[in-house]
Short mmCIF file of C-alpha atoms in Angstrom, two decimals:
data_model
loop_
_atom_site.label_atom_id
_atom_site.label_comp_id
_atom_site.label_asym_id
_atom_site.label_seq_id
_atom_site.Cartn_x
_atom_site.Cartn_y
_atom_site.Cartn_z
CA MET A 1 22.11 -6.37 -15.01
CA ASN A 2 20.20 -8.45 -12.50
CA PRO A 3 21.57 -11.87 -11.45
CA LEU A 4 17.99 -13.01 -10.77
CA PHE A 5 17.28 -13.26 -14.51
CA ARG A 6 20.49 -15.12 -15.61
CA GLY A 7 20.47 -18.60 -16.64
CA ILE A 8 17.35 -20.60 -17.62
CA ALA A 9 15.46 -20.47 -14.36
CA ALA A 10 11.72 -19.42 -14.42
CA ASN A 11 11.12 -16.08 -12.71
CA ASP A 12 7.95 -14.08 -11.77
CA SER A 13 6.78 -11.41 -14.10
CA LYS A 14 6.13 -9.10 -11.17
CA ASP A 15 10.08 -9.28 -10.36
CA LEU A 16 10.71 -8.29 -14.02
CA ILE A 17 8.42 -5.27 -14.09
CA ASN A 18 9.56 -4.06 -10.74
CA PHE A 19 13.11 -4.27 -11.70
CA ILE A 20 12.58 -2.50 -14.96
CA LEU A 21 10.52 0.37 -13.42
CA GLU A 22 13.14 0.71 -10.69
CA GLU A 23 15.83 0.84 -13.03
CA LEU A 24 14.36 3.39 -15.32
CA HIS A 25 13.33 5.49 -12.39
CA ARG A 26 16.86 5.42 -10.94
CA GLU A 27 18.40 6.36 -14.44
CA LEU A 28 15.87 9.09 -15.25
CA ASN A 29 15.50 10.89 -11.96
CA ASN A 30 16.63 14.40 -12.34
CA VAL A 31 18.16 14.77 -8.91
CA ASP A 32 21.85 15.28 -8.22
CA GLU A 33 22.59 12.88 -5.41
CA LYS A 34 25.24 15.36 -4.25
CA GLN A 35 22.74 18.15 -4.06
CA GLY A 36 19.73 16.05 -2.67
CA ASN A 37 18.31 16.92 0.71
CA ASN A 38 19.31 14.09 3.01
CA GLN A 39 18.66 15.94 6.25
CA LEU A 40 16.09 14.36 8.59
CA MET A 41 13.62 16.70 10.21
CA ASP A 42 11.87 16.13 13.52
CA VAL A 43 8.29 15.67 12.21
CA ASN A 44 5.49 14.89 14.41
CA GLN A 45 4.27 11.41 13.32
CA SER A 46 0.84 12.05 14.73
CA ASP A 47 0.20 15.11 12.54
CA GLU A 48 -0.94 13.52 9.26
CA GLN A 49 -0.90 16.57 7.11
CA GLN A 50 2.46 17.84 8.36
CA LEU A 51 4.04 14.40 7.85
CA PHE A 52 2.76 14.04 4.43
CA LEU A 53 3.85 17.34 3.24
CA TYR A 54 7.28 16.72 4.38
CA PHE A 55 7.39 13.30 2.87
CA LEU A 56 6.16 14.72 -0.53
CA GLU A 57 8.68 17.52 -0.50
CA ASP A 58 11.48 15.19 0.24
CA PHE A 59 10.25 12.63 -2.46
CA LYS A 60 10.09 15.46 -5.17
CA LYS A 61 13.57 16.81 -4.14
CA ASN A 62 15.33 13.46 -4.00
CA TYR A 63 13.44 10.70 -6.15
CA ARG A 64 11.03 12.09 -8.64
CA SER A 65 11.27 10.98 -12.33
CA ILE A 66 8.88 10.49 -15.42
CA ILE A 67 8.56 6.89 -14.12
CA SER A 68 7.44 7.91 -10.62
CA ASP A 69 4.87 10.34 -12.12
CA ILE A 70 3.24 7.75 -14.10
CA PHE A 71 3.45 4.52 -12.06
CA PHE A 72 4.25 5.41 -8.48
CA PHE A 73 1.66 5.97 -5.75
CA ILE A 74 1.62 6.49 -2.04
CA ILE A 75 0.44 4.05 0.66
CA GLU A 76 -0.63 5.51 4.07
CA THR A 77 -0.32 3.23 7.06
CA LYS A 78 -1.93 4.11 10.46
CA THR A 79 -1.12 2.50 13.74
CA GLU A 80 -3.14 3.07 16.88
CA CYS A 81 -2.11 1.88 20.48
CA LEU A 82 -5.16 0.06 22.05
CA ASN A 83 -3.94 0.91 25.50
CA CYS A 84 -3.95 4.72 24.73
CA LYS A 85 -7.30 4.39 22.99
CA MET A 86 -8.74 2.60 26.05
CA LEU A 87 -7.34 5.27 28.50
CA ASN A 88 -8.78 8.05 26.40
CA GLN A 89 -12.16 6.37 26.26
CA MET A 90 -12.10 6.13 29.98
CA LYS A 91 -11.31 9.90 30.05
CA GLY A 92 -14.17 10.59 27.63
CA ILE A 93 -11.85 11.32 24.73
CA TYR A 94 -12.96 9.59 21.56
CA ASN A 95 -10.55 10.99 18.95
CA PRO A 96 -8.17 8.14 17.87
CA ILE A 97 -4.46 8.80 18.17
CA TYR A 98 -2.79 7.43 15.21
CA LEU A 99 0.86 7.33 14.09
CA TYR A 100 1.13 7.85 10.32
CA ASN A 101 3.58 6.59 7.90
CA PHE A 102 3.81 7.01 4.03
CA GLN A 103 5.45 4.75 1.58
CA VAL A 104 5.88 4.95 -2.24
CA MET A 105 4.83 1.88 -4.22
CA ASN A 106 4.70 0.99 -7.83
CA PHE A 107 2.13 -1.94 -7.61
CA LEU A 108 -0.45 -3.41 -5.38
CA ILE A 109 -0.28 -7.09 -4.45
CA PHE A 110 -3.56 -8.97 -3.72
CA PRO A 111 -3.26 -12.47 -2.09
CA LEU A 112 -6.60 -13.92 -3.65
CA GLU A 113 -6.80 -16.89 -1.10
CA GLU A 114 -6.60 -14.33 1.74
CA VAL A 115 -9.15 -12.04 0.03
CA ARG A 116 -11.49 -15.01 -0.35
CA LYS A 117 -11.23 -15.90 3.38
CA PHE A 118 -11.82 -12.35 4.33
CA LYS A 119 -14.83 -12.19 2.10
CA ILE A 120 -16.26 -15.49 3.66
CA MET A 121 -15.72 -13.90 7.09
CA GLN A 122 -17.59 -10.84 6.16
CA TYR A 123 -20.67 -12.47 4.49
CA GLN A 124 -20.71 -15.68 6.59
CA GLN A 125 -20.91 -17.85 3.55
CA ASN A 126 -18.52 -19.73 1.29
CA PHE A 127 -17.08 -18.31 -2.00
CA ASN A 128 -14.78 -19.76 -4.46
CA GLU A 129 -14.31 -16.54 -6.41
CA VAL A 130 -13.51 -12.91 -5.73
CA ASN A 131 -13.52 -9.57 -7.66
CA LEU A 132 -11.24 -6.64 -7.71
CA TYR A 133 -13.49 -4.69 -5.35
CA ASP A 134 -13.18 -7.57 -2.84
CA CYS A 135 -9.49 -7.03 -3.16
CA PHE A 136 -9.47 -3.31 -2.62
CA ILE A 137 -11.85 -3.89 0.52
CA TYR A 138 -9.30 -6.52 1.79
CA ASN A 139 -6.33 -4.11 1.34
CA GLN A 140 -7.91 -1.58 3.88
CA LYS A 141 -8.93 -3.95 6.52
CA ILE A 142 -7.79 -3.42 10.04
CA ASP A 143 -5.13 -5.87 11.63
CA CYS A 144 -4.70 -6.34 15.27
CA MET A 145 -1.08 -6.81 16.32
CA GLN A 146 -0.79 -8.58 19.64
CA GLY A 147 1.35 -10.87 21.49
CA GLU A 148 4.92 -11.12 19.85
CA ASN A 149 3.66 -8.67 17.19
CA GLN A 150 3.06 -5.79 19.67
CA MET A 151 4.62 -2.43 18.89
CA TRP A 152 6.36 0.04 20.98
CA CYS A 153 4.32 2.93 22.18
CA LYS A 154 6.14 6.15 23.07
CA ASN A 155 3.09 7.35 25.13
CA CYS A 156 2.72 4.14 27.15
CA LYS A 157 6.62 3.47 27.03
CA GLN A 158 6.06 -0.16 26.49
CA ASN A 159 5.07 -2.78 23.94
CA SER A 160 1.33 -2.53 23.38
CA PRO A 161 -1.37 -4.19 21.35
CA THR A 162 -2.01 -2.02 18.33
CA GLN A 163 -4.34 -1.66 15.32
CA TYR A 164 -2.85 -1.39 11.93
CA MET A 165 -4.61 -0.02 8.80
CA SER A 166 -3.25 0.53 5.29
CA CYS A 167 -4.91 2.43 2.52
CA LEU A 168 -4.23 4.17 -0.80
CA TYR A 169 -3.37 7.84 -0.05
CA SER A 170 -3.04 8.67 -3.86
CA SER A 171 -3.50 6.92 -7.19
CA PRO A 172 -1.02 6.72 -10.21
CA ILE A 173 -1.79 7.42 -13.80
CA ASP A 174 -1.13 3.77 -14.65
CA LEU A 175 -2.03 1.31 -11.96
CA ILE A 176 -0.24 -2.30 -11.93
CA LEU A 177 -2.09 -4.95 -9.81
CA ILE A 178 -0.31 -8.20 -8.89
CA LEU A 179 -2.83 -11.05 -8.25
CA ASN A 180 -1.26 -13.74 -6.24
CA ARG A 181 -3.72 -16.49 -7.07
CA GLY A 182 -2.54 -19.24 -4.72
CA LYS A 183 0.20 -20.78 -2.57
CA GLY A 184 2.59 -23.14 -4.10
CA ASN A 185 0.83 -24.85 -7.05
CA ILE A 186 -2.59 -24.74 -5.69
CA TYR A 187 -4.75 -22.27 -7.56
CA ASN A 188 -8.38 -22.60 -6.23
CA VAL A 189 -9.50 -19.03 -6.38
CA LYS A 190 -11.41 -17.64 -9.36
CA LEU A 191 -10.97 -13.82 -10.16
CA ASN A 192 -13.83 -11.89 -11.81
CA PHE A 193 -13.08 -8.42 -12.95
CA GLU A 194 -14.54 -5.74 -15.21
CA GLU A 195 -12.57 -3.95 -17.96
CA ILE A 196 -13.32 -0.70 -16.04
CA ILE A 197 -12.98 -0.07 -12.24
CA ASP A 198 -13.59 2.84 -10.14
CA ILE A 199 -11.39 2.97 -7.02
CA GLY A 200 -12.72 6.30 -5.69
CA ASN A 201 -14.01 4.75 -2.45
CA PHE A 202 -10.52 3.39 -1.67
CA VAL A 203 -8.34 6.43 -2.17
CA THR A 204 -7.80 8.94 0.57
CA VAL A 205 -7.17 12.09 -1.57
CA LYS A 206 -10.35 12.32 -3.40
CA LYS A 207 -9.18 15.17 -5.58
CA SER A 208 -7.10 12.78 -7.49
CA LYS A 209 -8.06 12.69 -11.11
CA ASN A 210 -7.06 9.10 -11.63
CA LEU A 211 -9.72 7.00 -9.99
CA ILE A 212 -11.30 5.25 -13.00
CA TYR A 213 -9.05 2.75 -14.68
CA HIS A 214 -9.45 0.96 -18.08
CA LEU A 215 -7.97 -2.46 -18.44
CA TYR A 216 -4.96 -2.34 -20.84
CA ALA A 217 -3.02 -5.54 -20.54
CA ILE A 218 -2.82 -8.96 -18.54
CA VAL A 219 0.28 -11.21 -17.95
CA THR A 220 -1.00 -14.58 -16.83
CA HIS A 221 0.93 -17.57 -15.44
#
């Protein structure tokens, strides 16, 4: 079904699990494409709750399946214009103005070398190993987008330096983690992990029941 897996070439297990989940999800969703709601609403992107409720309603109407109920979760991204932030602070307004976006995922990818560098920067000492909590901390770090990576700001009406943040908005029943151990053939980062992890500090929706995970299986390269 997928040309990627034809022949005798080696392929990544993450590509296989992603393809299987996406195909099962597509085959098992109970939405009639002809009846689906494809209308776009004018939703205020700075209103987090309104945007999320519209996003969730649209997903349930158009994409929901037993696979999405088990494996899929929501990532929330927030971008903030640093020019607007500076102007607001000059006016004595300290509430940040974020633009929100929501995206459905079926796994998280952690680049362990980048996680290690971020941990070194945090603690100002060298580390050759990381753990899963280091990975989740790295996942919600704040990135500054400047220079060529500036984003268009509707308020400033120009490309502006921005802050970009990403976090887990909800958690799935079964959580798949992809651990990218190195670049090329260089694997110099050791990963330590417990058989039980609690990600309660990394999920926005605290009422979610699936915050503690028990290790079920590992695929290693």
